[in-house]
Amino acid sequence: VTSDADLWQCLRPHVTIYSPQKQKYYTESWFRTTYRLRPKQWAVVKALAGCHGDGVPGIKGIGEKTALKYLRDEMTGTKALQLIQSAEGKAIVRRNRKLVELPFKGCPMPVLQRDEINVVGWEWVCDQLGMKSLAKRPPLYIRVQGRLL
């Protein structure tokens, strides 16, 4: 549960992100259809364009749209392509990937486990994490291929 698009790089076949602000689910299939890339490539988009919310400056003049075009090999002979392929551009991407790529190097991988969601448990977790505004908005139950998620 997050509204942080940086986490789109974590989408996998059995990983879904829910944005409470937009009340929308994001899936790997949605990402591939929308951006025509693999979710892991989102880190490269952020490395090229920067991540303003996290204070990571990208290559000057390169935004997400241009980064997406670059990764889809839709740029030839443009000034933006020259910026990305310059020594300075490559150095910025090397630096930024260490900052934006998930999981962050050195962090232990979490062990995921299936859990039953219920209103009481949801309210308890929200209380423990100080998310009082979400406590009264339990997550939606969804069925995917006959399984309750």
Short mmCIF file of N, CA, C and O in Angstrom, two decimals:
data_model
loop_
_atom_site.label_atom_id
_atom_site.label_comp_id
_atom_site.label_asym_id
_atom_site.label_seq_id
_atom_site.Cartn_x
_atom_site.Cartn_y
_atom_site.Cartn_z
N VAL A 1 0.87 -1.16 0.00
CA VAL A 1 0.00 0.00 0.00
C VAL A 1 0.91 1.22 0.00
O VAL A 1 1.65 1.43 0.95
N THR A 2 0.88 1.96 -1.10
CA THR A 2 1.71 3.15 -1.21
C THR A 2 1.24 4.01 -2.38
O THR A 2 0.63 3.50 -3.32
N SER A 3 1.53 5.28 -2.31
CA SER A 3 1.27 6.16 -3.45
C SER A 3 2.59 6.51 -4.13
O SER A 3 2.62 7.33 -5.05
N ASP A 4 3.68 5.90 -3.70
CA ASP A 4 5.01 6.19 -4.23
C ASP A 4 5.28 5.36 -5.49
O ASP A 4 5.46 4.15 -5.41
N ALA A 5 5.30 6.02 -6.64
CA ALA A 5 5.51 5.33 -7.91
C ALA A 5 6.90 4.70 -8.00
O ALA A 5 7.12 3.84 -8.85
N ASP A 6 7.84 5.09 -7.15
CA ASP A 6 9.16 4.48 -7.16
C ASP A 6 9.06 2.96 -6.98
O ASP A 6 9.89 2.21 -7.49
N LEU A 7 8.04 2.52 -6.27
CA LEU A 7 7.89 1.10 -5.97
C LEU A 7 7.33 0.29 -7.14
O LEU A 7 7.25 -0.93 -7.07
N TRP A 8 6.96 0.94 -8.23
CA TRP A 8 6.49 0.21 -9.41
C TRP A 8 7.54 -0.79 -9.89
O TRP A 8 7.20 -1.81 -10.47
N GLN A 9 8.82 -0.51 -9.63
CA GLN A 9 9.87 -1.44 -10.04
C GLN A 9 9.78 -2.78 -9.31
O GLN A 9 10.39 -3.75 -9.72
N CYS A 10 8.99 -2.85 -8.25
CA CYS A 10 8.83 -4.08 -7.47
C CYS A 10 7.67 -4.94 -7.95
O CYS A 10 7.46 -6.04 -7.42
N LEU A 11 6.89 -4.46 -8.92
CA LEU A 11 5.76 -5.24 -9.41
C LEU A 11 6.25 -6.55 -10.02
O LEU A 11 7.23 -6.58 -10.75
N ARG A 12 5.56 -7.62 -9.68
CA ARG A 12 5.86 -8.97 -10.17
C ARG A 12 4.52 -9.67 -10.39
O ARG A 12 3.48 -9.16 -10.01
N PRO A 13 4.54 -10.90 -10.92
CA PRO A 13 3.27 -11.60 -11.14
C PRO A 13 2.38 -11.70 -9.89
O PRO A 13 1.17 -11.63 -9.99
N HIS A 14 2.95 -11.84 -8.71
CA HIS A 14 2.14 -11.98 -7.49
C HIS A 14 2.31 -10.79 -6.55
O HIS A 14 2.07 -10.91 -5.35
N VAL A 15 2.74 -9.65 -7.10
CA VAL A 15 2.89 -8.43 -6.30
C VAL A 15 2.02 -7.35 -6.93
O VAL A 15 2.16 -7.04 -8.11
N THR A 16 1.12 -6.80 -6.13
CA THR A 16 0.24 -5.73 -6.56
C THR A 16 0.43 -4.56 -5.62
O THR A 16 0.62 -4.75 -4.42
N ILE A 17 0.40 -3.35 -6.15
CA ILE A 17 0.52 -2.15 -5.33
C ILE A 17 -0.85 -1.46 -5.32
O ILE A 17 -1.48 -1.31 -6.36
N TYR A 18 -1.27 -1.07 -4.14
CA TYR A 18 -2.53 -0.34 -4.00
C TYR A 18 -2.22 1.09 -3.58
O TYR A 18 -1.49 1.32 -2.62
N SER A 19 -2.78 2.07 -4.31
CA SER A 19 -2.62 3.48 -3.96
C SER A 19 -3.90 3.93 -3.27
O SER A 19 -4.95 4.03 -3.92
N PRO A 20 -3.84 4.22 -1.96
CA PRO A 20 -5.04 4.66 -1.26
C PRO A 20 -5.52 6.04 -1.74
O PRO A 20 -6.71 6.32 -1.74
N GLN A 21 -4.60 6.89 -2.20
CA GLN A 21 -4.99 8.21 -2.68
C GLN A 21 -5.82 8.10 -3.97
O GLN A 21 -6.82 8.78 -4.13
N LYS A 22 -5.38 7.24 -4.87
CA LYS A 22 -6.08 7.09 -6.15
C LYS A 22 -7.11 5.95 -6.10
O LYS A 22 -7.86 5.78 -7.05
N GLN A 23 -7.08 5.19 -5.01
CA GLN A 23 -7.94 4.01 -4.87
C GLN A 23 -7.84 3.13 -6.11
O GLN A 23 -8.82 2.74 -6.73
N LYS A 24 -6.58 2.81 -6.45
CA LYS A 24 -6.29 2.05 -7.66
C LYS A 24 -5.23 0.99 -7.37
O LYS A 24 -4.32 1.21 -6.58
N TYR A 25 -5.39 -0.15 -8.03
CA TYR A 25 -4.41 -1.23 -7.95
C TYR A 25 -3.49 -1.16 -9.16
O TYR A 25 -3.95 -0.91 -10.28
N TYR A 26 -2.20 -1.39 -8.93
CA TYR A 26 -1.22 -1.42 -10.00
C TYR A 26 -0.63 -2.82 -10.06
O TYR A 26 -0.20 -3.36 -9.04
N THR A 27 -0.62 -3.40 -11.24
CA THR A 27 -0.10 -4.75 -11.43
C THR A 27 1.03 -4.74 -12.45
O THR A 27 1.20 -3.76 -13.20
N GLU A 28 1.74 -5.84 -12.52
CA GLU A 28 2.80 -5.97 -13.53
C GLU A 28 2.20 -5.83 -14.94
O GLU A 28 2.76 -5.16 -15.79
N SER A 29 1.06 -6.44 -15.15
CA SER A 29 0.41 -6.38 -16.45
C SER A 29 0.04 -4.94 -16.81
O SER A 29 0.26 -4.49 -17.94
N TRP A 30 -0.49 -4.19 -15.83
CA TRP A 30 -0.82 -2.78 -16.06
C TRP A 30 0.45 -2.02 -16.45
O TRP A 30 0.45 -1.22 -17.39
N PHE A 31 1.54 -2.26 -15.72
CA PHE A 31 2.78 -1.54 -15.98
C PHE A 31 3.29 -1.83 -17.39
O PHE A 31 3.64 -0.92 -18.14
N ARG A 32 3.34 -3.12 -17.75
CA ARG A 32 3.84 -3.51 -19.07
C ARG A 32 2.99 -2.90 -20.19
O ARG A 32 3.51 -2.45 -21.21
N THR A 33 1.67 -2.88 -20.00
CA THR A 33 0.77 -2.32 -21.01
C THR A 33 0.94 -0.80 -21.10
O THR A 33 0.98 -0.23 -22.18
N THR A 34 1.04 -0.14 -19.94
CA THR A 34 1.11 1.31 -19.90
C THR A 34 2.45 1.85 -20.40
O THR A 34 2.50 2.80 -21.19
N TYR A 35 3.55 1.24 -19.97
CA TYR A 35 4.88 1.78 -20.27
C TYR A 35 5.66 0.99 -21.31
O TYR A 35 6.73 1.43 -21.73
N ARG A 36 5.17 -0.19 -21.66
CA ARG A 36 5.85 -1.06 -22.63
C ARG A 36 7.29 -1.37 -22.21
O ARG A 36 8.21 -1.40 -23.03
N LEU A 37 7.46 -1.57 -20.89
CA LEU A 37 8.74 -1.94 -20.30
C LEU A 37 8.48 -2.97 -19.21
O LEU A 37 7.34 -3.16 -18.78
N ARG A 38 9.54 -3.59 -18.72
CA ARG A 38 9.43 -4.44 -17.53
C ARG A 38 9.50 -3.55 -16.30
O ARG A 38 10.23 -2.54 -16.30
N PRO A 39 8.79 -3.88 -15.22
CA PRO A 39 8.82 -3.03 -14.02
C PRO A 39 10.23 -2.75 -13.49
O PRO A 39 10.50 -1.64 -13.03
N LYS A 40 11.14 -3.72 -13.60
CA LYS A 40 12.51 -3.49 -13.10
C LYS A 40 13.18 -2.32 -13.82
O LYS A 40 14.07 -1.68 -13.26
N GLN A 41 12.74 -2.01 -15.04
CA GLN A 41 13.34 -0.91 -15.79
C GLN A 41 12.92 0.46 -15.25
O GLN A 41 13.51 1.47 -15.64
N TRP A 42 11.91 0.50 -14.37
CA TRP A 42 11.48 1.77 -13.80
C TRP A 42 12.63 2.45 -13.04
O TRP A 42 12.73 3.67 -13.02
N ALA A 43 13.51 1.66 -12.44
CA ALA A 43 14.66 2.23 -11.72
C ALA A 43 15.56 3.01 -12.70
O ALA A 43 16.10 4.05 -12.33
N VAL A 44 15.69 2.53 -13.91
CA VAL A 44 16.52 3.23 -14.90
C VAL A 44 15.84 4.54 -15.32
O VAL A 44 16.50 5.56 -15.51
N VAL A 45 14.50 4.50 -15.43
CA VAL A 45 13.77 5.74 -15.73
C VAL A 45 14.07 6.77 -14.65
O VAL A 45 14.38 7.93 -14.94
N LYS A 46 13.99 6.34 -13.38
CA LYS A 46 14.25 7.26 -12.26
C LYS A 46 15.72 7.69 -12.23
O LYS A 46 16.03 8.81 -11.85
N ALA A 47 16.63 6.81 -12.62
CA ALA A 47 18.05 7.17 -12.65
C ALA A 47 18.33 8.22 -13.72
O ALA A 47 19.13 9.13 -13.51
N LEU A 48 17.67 8.09 -14.85
CA LEU A 48 17.85 9.05 -15.94
C LEU A 48 17.18 10.39 -15.63
O LEU A 48 17.78 11.45 -15.76
N ALA A 49 15.91 10.32 -15.22
CA ALA A 49 15.11 11.54 -15.03
C ALA A 49 15.26 12.13 -13.64
O ALA A 49 14.91 13.29 -13.42
N GLY A 50 15.76 11.35 -12.72
CA GLY A 50 15.85 11.80 -11.34
C GLY A 50 14.57 11.49 -10.60
O GLY A 50 13.56 11.08 -11.18
N CYS A 51 14.62 11.69 -9.31
CA CYS A 51 13.46 11.45 -8.46
C CYS A 51 13.33 12.67 -7.55
O CYS A 51 14.01 12.78 -6.54
N HIS A 52 12.46 13.57 -7.94
CA HIS A 52 12.34 14.85 -7.23
C HIS A 52 11.88 14.64 -5.79
O HIS A 52 12.36 15.33 -4.89
N GLY A 53 10.97 13.70 -5.56
CA GLY A 53 10.46 13.45 -4.21
C GLY A 53 11.53 12.97 -3.25
O GLY A 53 11.46 13.20 -2.05
N ASP A 54 12.54 12.29 -3.79
CA ASP A 54 13.64 11.77 -2.96
C ASP A 54 14.89 12.63 -3.06
O ASP A 54 15.94 12.27 -2.52
N GLY A 55 14.82 13.74 -3.78
CA GLY A 55 15.96 14.64 -3.89
C GLY A 55 17.11 14.08 -4.73
O GLY A 55 18.27 14.41 -4.48
N VAL A 56 16.78 13.26 -5.74
CA VAL A 56 17.81 12.68 -6.60
C VAL A 56 17.76 13.40 -7.95
O VAL A 56 16.81 13.23 -8.71
N PRO A 57 18.78 14.22 -8.24
CA PRO A 57 18.76 14.96 -9.52
C PRO A 57 19.11 14.04 -10.69
O PRO A 57 20.02 13.23 -10.61
N GLY A 58 18.36 14.18 -11.78
CA GLY A 58 18.63 13.39 -12.98
C GLY A 58 19.50 14.16 -13.95
O GLY A 58 20.08 15.20 -13.61
N ILE A 59 19.54 13.66 -15.16
CA ILE A 59 20.27 14.34 -16.23
C ILE A 59 19.45 15.58 -16.62
O ILE A 59 18.27 15.47 -16.93
N LYS A 60 20.08 16.74 -16.59
CA LYS A 60 19.39 17.99 -16.90
C LYS A 60 18.76 17.91 -18.29
O LYS A 60 19.42 17.56 -19.26
N GLY A 61 17.45 18.20 -18.35
CA GLY A 61 16.73 18.18 -19.61
C GLY A 61 16.08 16.84 -19.93
O GLY A 61 15.40 16.71 -20.94
N ILE A 62 16.28 15.84 -19.06
CA ILE A 62 15.70 14.52 -19.30
C ILE A 62 14.60 14.27 -18.26
O ILE A 62 14.87 14.25 -17.05
N GLY A 63 13.38 14.11 -18.72
CA GLY A 63 12.26 13.79 -17.84
C GLY A 63 11.84 12.34 -18.04
O GLY A 63 12.45 11.60 -18.82
N GLU A 64 10.78 11.95 -17.34
CA GLU A 64 10.33 10.55 -17.42
C GLU A 64 9.93 10.17 -18.85
O GLU A 64 10.24 9.07 -19.31
N LYS A 65 9.24 11.05 -19.57
CA LYS A 65 8.81 10.72 -20.93
C LYS A 65 10.00 10.44 -21.84
O LYS A 65 9.99 9.49 -22.63
N THR A 66 11.03 11.28 -21.72
CA THR A 66 12.23 11.08 -22.54
C THR A 66 12.95 9.81 -22.13
O THR A 66 13.43 9.04 -22.98
N ALA A 67 13.03 9.56 -20.82
CA ALA A 67 13.68 8.34 -20.33
C ALA A 67 12.96 7.09 -20.85
O ALA A 67 13.59 6.11 -21.25
N LEU A 68 11.63 7.14 -20.85
CA LEU A 68 10.85 6.01 -21.36
C LEU A 68 11.13 5.79 -22.85
O LEU A 68 11.33 4.65 -23.30
N LYS A 69 11.18 6.86 -23.63
CA LYS A 69 11.49 6.75 -25.06
C LYS A 69 12.88 6.15 -25.26
O LYS A 69 13.08 5.31 -26.15
N TYR A 70 13.82 6.58 -24.44
CA TYR A 70 15.18 6.05 -24.54
C TYR A 70 15.20 4.54 -24.30
O TYR A 70 15.79 3.79 -25.08
N LEU A 71 14.55 4.10 -23.25
CA LEU A 71 14.55 2.68 -22.92
C LEU A 71 13.79 1.84 -23.95
O LEU A 71 14.09 0.66 -24.12
N ARG A 72 12.83 2.45 -24.63
CA ARG A 72 12.10 1.73 -25.67
C ARG A 72 12.79 1.86 -27.03
O ARG A 72 12.24 1.44 -28.04
N ASP A 73 13.97 2.46 -27.04
CA ASP A 73 14.76 2.64 -28.26
C ASP A 73 13.99 3.43 -29.31
O ASP A 73 13.97 3.09 -30.49
N GLU A 74 13.35 4.51 -28.85
CA GLU A 74 12.55 5.36 -29.73
C GLU A 74 13.23 6.70 -30.01
O GLU A 74 12.58 7.66 -30.40
N MET A 75 14.54 6.77 -29.78
CA MET A 75 15.27 8.02 -29.99
C MET A 75 16.44 7.76 -30.91
O MET A 75 17.19 6.82 -30.70
N THR A 76 16.61 8.59 -31.90
CA THR A 76 17.80 8.51 -32.75
C THR A 76 18.26 9.93 -33.07
O THR A 76 17.45 10.78 -33.44
N GLY A 77 19.53 10.16 -32.88
CA GLY A 77 20.13 11.43 -33.26
C GLY A 77 19.59 12.68 -32.59
O GLY A 77 19.72 13.76 -33.14
N THR A 78 19.02 12.55 -31.42
CA THR A 78 18.48 13.73 -30.73
C THR A 78 19.49 14.27 -29.73
O THR A 78 20.41 13.56 -29.31
N LYS A 79 19.29 15.51 -29.34
CA LYS A 79 20.15 16.11 -28.32
C LYS A 79 20.00 15.36 -26.99
O LYS A 79 20.97 15.15 -26.28
N ALA A 80 18.76 14.95 -26.69
CA ALA A 80 18.52 14.20 -25.45
C ALA A 80 19.32 12.90 -25.45
O ALA A 80 19.90 12.52 -24.43
N LEU A 81 19.37 12.21 -26.57
CA LEU A 81 20.15 10.97 -26.67
C LEU A 81 21.63 11.25 -26.43
O LEU A 81 22.30 10.49 -25.71
N GLN A 82 22.12 12.34 -26.97
CA GLN A 82 23.53 12.71 -26.76
C GLN A 82 23.80 12.98 -25.28
O GLN A 82 24.84 12.60 -24.75
N LEU A 83 22.85 13.65 -24.60
CA LEU A 83 23.00 13.92 -23.16
C LEU A 83 23.08 12.62 -22.37
O LEU A 83 23.92 12.45 -21.49
N ILE A 84 22.18 11.69 -22.68
CA ILE A 84 22.14 10.41 -21.96
C ILE A 84 23.41 9.62 -22.19
O ILE A 84 23.96 9.02 -21.26
N GLN A 85 23.92 9.62 -23.42
CA GLN A 85 25.08 8.81 -23.76
C GLN A 85 26.41 9.50 -23.49
O GLN A 85 27.46 8.89 -23.63
N SER A 86 26.36 10.75 -23.03
CA SER A 86 27.60 11.46 -22.71
C SER A 86 28.24 10.87 -21.46
O SER A 86 27.57 10.17 -20.67
N ALA A 87 29.51 11.15 -21.26
CA ALA A 87 30.22 10.65 -20.07
C ALA A 87 29.52 11.16 -18.80
O ALA A 87 29.36 10.41 -17.82
N GLU A 88 29.10 12.42 -18.82
CA GLU A 88 28.43 13.00 -17.65
C GLU A 88 27.08 12.30 -17.40
O GLU A 88 26.73 11.98 -16.27
N GLY A 89 26.33 12.07 -18.49
CA GLY A 89 25.04 11.38 -18.36
C GLY A 89 25.20 9.98 -17.79
O GLY A 89 24.45 9.57 -16.89
N LYS A 90 26.18 9.25 -18.28
CA LYS A 90 26.43 7.88 -17.79
C LYS A 90 26.84 7.90 -16.32
O LYS A 90 26.43 7.03 -15.55
N ALA A 91 27.62 8.89 -15.93
CA ALA A 91 28.04 9.00 -14.52
C ALA A 91 26.84 9.29 -13.62
O ALA A 91 26.73 8.73 -12.52
N ILE A 92 25.94 10.13 -14.08
CA ILE A 92 24.73 10.45 -13.30
C ILE A 92 23.88 9.20 -13.12
O ILE A 92 23.39 8.90 -12.03
N VAL A 93 23.71 8.43 -14.20
CA VAL A 93 22.90 7.21 -14.13
C VAL A 93 23.54 6.19 -13.18
O VAL A 93 22.84 5.58 -12.37
N ARG A 94 24.87 6.03 -13.26
CA ARG A 94 25.57 5.10 -12.33
C ARG A 94 25.34 5.51 -10.88
O ARG A 94 25.03 4.68 -10.03
N ARG A 95 25.48 6.80 -10.60
CA ARG A 95 25.27 7.31 -9.24
C ARG A 95 23.82 7.09 -8.80
O ARG A 95 23.54 6.59 -7.71
N ASN A 96 22.88 7.47 -9.68
CA ASN A 96 21.46 7.42 -9.31
C ASN A 96 20.93 6.01 -9.14
O ASN A 96 20.06 5.78 -8.30
N ARG A 97 21.42 5.07 -9.92
CA ARG A 97 20.90 3.70 -9.79
C ARG A 97 21.14 3.16 -8.39
O ARG A 97 20.30 2.45 -7.85
N LYS A 98 22.27 3.53 -7.80
CA LYS A 98 22.54 3.09 -6.43
C LYS A 98 21.52 3.67 -5.45
O LYS A 98 21.26 3.09 -4.41
N LEU A 99 20.95 4.82 -5.79
CA LEU A 99 20.02 5.52 -4.90
C LEU A 99 18.56 5.14 -5.12
O LEU A 99 17.76 5.21 -4.19
N VAL A 100 18.20 4.75 -6.35
CA VAL A 100 16.78 4.54 -6.66
C VAL A 100 16.40 3.07 -6.89
O VAL A 100 15.22 2.74 -6.86
N GLU A 101 17.38 2.22 -7.11
CA GLU A 101 17.06 0.82 -7.42
C GLU A 101 16.69 0.07 -6.15
O GLU A 101 17.37 0.17 -5.13
N LEU A 102 15.60 -0.67 -6.24
CA LEU A 102 15.12 -1.46 -5.11
C LEU A 102 15.28 -2.95 -5.40
O LEU A 102 15.12 -3.36 -6.54
N PRO A 103 15.60 -3.77 -4.41
CA PRO A 103 15.84 -3.36 -3.03
C PRO A 103 17.18 -2.63 -2.91
O PRO A 103 18.11 -2.89 -3.66
N PHE A 104 17.24 -1.71 -1.97
CA PHE A 104 18.45 -0.93 -1.73
C PHE A 104 19.56 -1.88 -1.32
O PHE A 104 19.37 -2.76 -0.47
N LYS A 105 20.71 -1.75 -1.96
CA LYS A 105 21.83 -2.67 -1.72
C LYS A 105 22.17 -2.74 -0.23
O LYS A 105 22.32 -1.72 0.43
N GLY A 106 22.23 -3.96 0.28
CA GLY A 106 22.57 -4.17 1.69
C GLY A 106 21.37 -4.40 2.59
O GLY A 106 21.52 -4.83 3.72
N CYS A 107 20.16 -4.11 2.08
CA CYS A 107 18.95 -4.35 2.88
C CYS A 107 18.58 -5.83 2.79
O CYS A 107 18.62 -6.41 1.71
N PRO A 108 18.20 -6.41 3.90
CA PRO A 108 17.77 -7.81 3.83
C PRO A 108 16.45 -7.92 3.08
O PRO A 108 15.61 -7.03 3.13
N MET A 109 16.28 -9.03 2.37
CA MET A 109 15.03 -9.27 1.66
C MET A 109 13.96 -9.71 2.65
O MET A 109 14.21 -10.58 3.48
N PRO A 110 12.79 -9.10 2.58
CA PRO A 110 11.72 -9.51 3.50
C PRO A 110 11.19 -10.89 3.12
O PRO A 110 11.24 -11.28 1.95
N VAL A 111 10.72 -11.60 4.10
CA VAL A 111 10.09 -12.89 3.85
C VAL A 111 8.58 -12.63 3.84
O VAL A 111 8.02 -12.16 4.83
N LEU A 112 7.96 -12.91 2.70
CA LEU A 112 6.54 -12.67 2.57
C LEU A 112 5.77 -13.90 3.04
O LEU A 112 6.20 -15.02 2.84
N GLN A 113 4.65 -13.65 3.65
CA GLN A 113 3.81 -14.76 4.06
C GLN A 113 2.35 -14.39 3.81
O GLN A 113 1.98 -13.23 3.88
N ARG A 114 1.56 -15.38 3.48
CA ARG A 114 0.14 -15.16 3.26
C ARG A 114 -0.51 -14.85 4.60
O ARG A 114 -0.17 -15.44 5.61
N ASP A 115 -1.41 -13.91 4.59
CA ASP A 115 -2.08 -13.51 5.82
C ASP A 115 -3.55 -13.30 5.53
O ASP A 115 -3.92 -12.95 4.42
N GLU A 116 -4.37 -13.55 6.50
CA GLU A 116 -5.80 -13.30 6.36
C GLU A 116 -6.07 -11.86 6.78
O GLU A 116 -5.62 -11.42 7.83
N ILE A 117 -6.78 -11.13 5.96
CA ILE A 117 -7.11 -9.75 6.26
C ILE A 117 -8.49 -9.71 6.89
O ILE A 117 -9.43 -10.30 6.38
N ASN A 118 -8.59 -9.01 8.03
CA ASN A 118 -9.90 -8.76 8.61
C ASN A 118 -9.89 -7.34 9.18
O ASN A 118 -8.84 -6.73 9.36
N VAL A 119 -11.06 -6.81 9.45
CA VAL A 119 -11.18 -5.42 9.87
C VAL A 119 -10.44 -5.16 11.18
O VAL A 119 -9.72 -4.16 11.30
N VAL A 120 -10.57 -6.06 12.15
CA VAL A 120 -9.91 -5.86 13.44
C VAL A 120 -8.39 -5.84 13.27
O VAL A 120 -7.70 -4.96 13.81
N GLY A 121 -7.87 -6.78 12.50
CA GLY A 121 -6.43 -6.83 12.27
C GLY A 121 -5.93 -5.60 11.52
O GLY A 121 -4.87 -5.05 11.84
N TRP A 122 -6.70 -5.17 10.53
CA TRP A 122 -6.34 -3.97 9.77
C TRP A 122 -6.26 -2.76 10.69
O TRP A 122 -5.31 -1.99 10.64
N GLU A 123 -7.28 -2.58 11.54
CA GLU A 123 -7.30 -1.44 12.46
C GLU A 123 -6.12 -1.49 13.43
O GLU A 123 -5.51 -0.48 13.73
N TRP A 124 -5.77 -2.70 13.89
CA TRP A 124 -4.64 -2.85 14.82
C TRP A 124 -3.34 -2.44 14.13
O TRP A 124 -2.54 -1.69 14.69
N VAL A 125 -3.11 -2.93 12.91
CA VAL A 125 -1.89 -2.59 12.17
C VAL A 125 -1.81 -1.08 11.92
O VAL A 125 -0.77 -0.46 12.14
N CYS A 126 -2.91 -0.50 11.49
CA CYS A 126 -2.93 0.95 11.24
C CYS A 126 -2.63 1.73 12.52
O CYS A 126 -1.89 2.72 12.49
N ASP A 127 -3.17 1.28 13.64
CA ASP A 127 -2.92 1.93 14.92
C ASP A 127 -1.44 1.83 15.29
O ASP A 127 -0.83 2.81 15.72
N GLN A 128 -0.85 0.65 15.11
CA GLN A 128 0.55 0.44 15.45
C GLN A 128 1.48 1.31 14.59
O GLN A 128 2.51 1.76 15.06
N LEU A 129 1.08 1.54 13.34
CA LEU A 129 1.91 2.32 12.43
C LEU A 129 1.54 3.80 12.39
O LEU A 129 2.12 4.57 11.63
N GLY A 130 0.56 4.19 13.21
CA GLY A 130 0.17 5.59 13.27
C GLY A 130 -0.59 6.07 12.04
O GLY A 130 -0.58 7.25 11.71
N MET A 131 -1.26 5.14 11.35
CA MET A 131 -2.00 5.50 10.14
C MET A 131 -3.49 5.58 10.46
O MET A 131 -4.31 4.82 9.96
N LYS A 132 -3.84 6.51 11.31
CA LYS A 132 -5.21 6.62 11.79
C LYS A 132 -6.22 6.89 10.67
O LYS A 132 -7.34 6.42 10.71
N SER A 133 -5.81 7.65 9.65
CA SER A 133 -6.75 7.97 8.56
C SER A 133 -7.11 6.73 7.74
O SER A 133 -8.18 6.67 7.14
N LEU A 134 -6.23 5.73 7.71
CA LEU A 134 -6.51 4.52 6.96
C LEU A 134 -7.24 3.46 7.79
O LEU A 134 -7.82 2.54 7.24
N ALA A 135 -7.22 3.61 9.10
CA ALA A 135 -7.77 2.58 9.98
C ALA A 135 -9.23 2.28 9.69
O ALA A 135 -9.66 1.13 9.77
N LYS A 136 -9.99 3.28 9.35
CA LYS A 136 -11.43 3.08 9.09
C LYS A 136 -11.71 2.80 7.61
O LYS A 136 -12.86 2.77 7.21
N ARG A 137 -10.65 2.62 6.82
CA ARG A 137 -10.81 2.30 5.40
C ARG A 137 -10.12 0.98 5.10
O ARG A 137 -9.03 0.94 4.54
N PRO A 138 -10.73 -0.15 5.50
CA PRO A 138 -10.06 -1.43 5.27
C PRO A 138 -9.83 -1.69 3.79
O PRO A 138 -10.56 -1.17 2.94
N PRO A 139 -8.80 -2.47 3.47
CA PRO A 139 -8.49 -2.75 2.07
C PRO A 139 -9.62 -3.53 1.41
O PRO A 139 -10.38 -4.22 2.07
N LEU A 140 -9.67 -3.41 0.10
CA LEU A 140 -10.66 -4.15 -0.66
C LEU A 140 -10.22 -5.60 -0.78
O LEU A 140 -9.03 -5.90 -0.85
N TYR A 141 -11.16 -6.49 -0.80
CA TYR A 141 -10.87 -7.89 -1.07
C TYR A 141 -11.05 -8.09 -2.56
O TYR A 141 -12.06 -7.70 -3.12
N ILE A 142 -10.07 -8.68 -3.22
CA ILE A 142 -10.20 -8.92 -4.64
C ILE A 142 -9.94 -10.39 -4.94
O ILE A 142 -9.20 -11.06 -4.22
N ARG A 143 -10.56 -10.86 -5.98
CA ARG A 143 -10.37 -12.23 -6.42
C ARG A 143 -9.60 -12.21 -7.75
O ARG A 143 -9.99 -11.53 -8.67
N VAL A 144 -8.52 -12.97 -7.79
CA VAL A 144 -7.74 -13.12 -9.02
C VAL A 144 -7.66 -14.59 -9.31
O VAL A 144 -7.15 -15.37 -8.49
N GLN A 145 -8.12 -14.99 -10.47
CA GLN A 145 -8.12 -16.39 -10.88
C GLN A 145 -8.68 -17.29 -9.80
O GLN A 145 -8.14 -18.32 -9.46
N GLY A 146 -9.79 -16.84 -9.21
CA GLY A 146 -10.49 -17.66 -8.20
C GLY A 146 -9.91 -17.62 -6.81
O GLY A 146 -10.45 -18.23 -5.90
N ARG A 147 -8.80 -16.90 -6.62
CA ARG A 147 -8.16 -16.84 -5.30
C ARG A 147 -8.44 -15.49 -4.68
O ARG A 147 -8.37 -14.46 -5.35
N LEU A 148 -8.73 -15.47 -3.39
CA LEU A 148 -8.94 -14.22 -2.67
C LEU A 148 -7.60 -13.62 -2.32
O LEU A 148 -6.75 -14.28 -1.73
N LEU A 149 -7.39 -12.36 -2.69
CA LEU A 149 -6.13 -11.67 -2.37
C LEU A 149 -6.39 -10.60 -1.36
O LEU A 149 -7.42 -10.01 -1.29
#
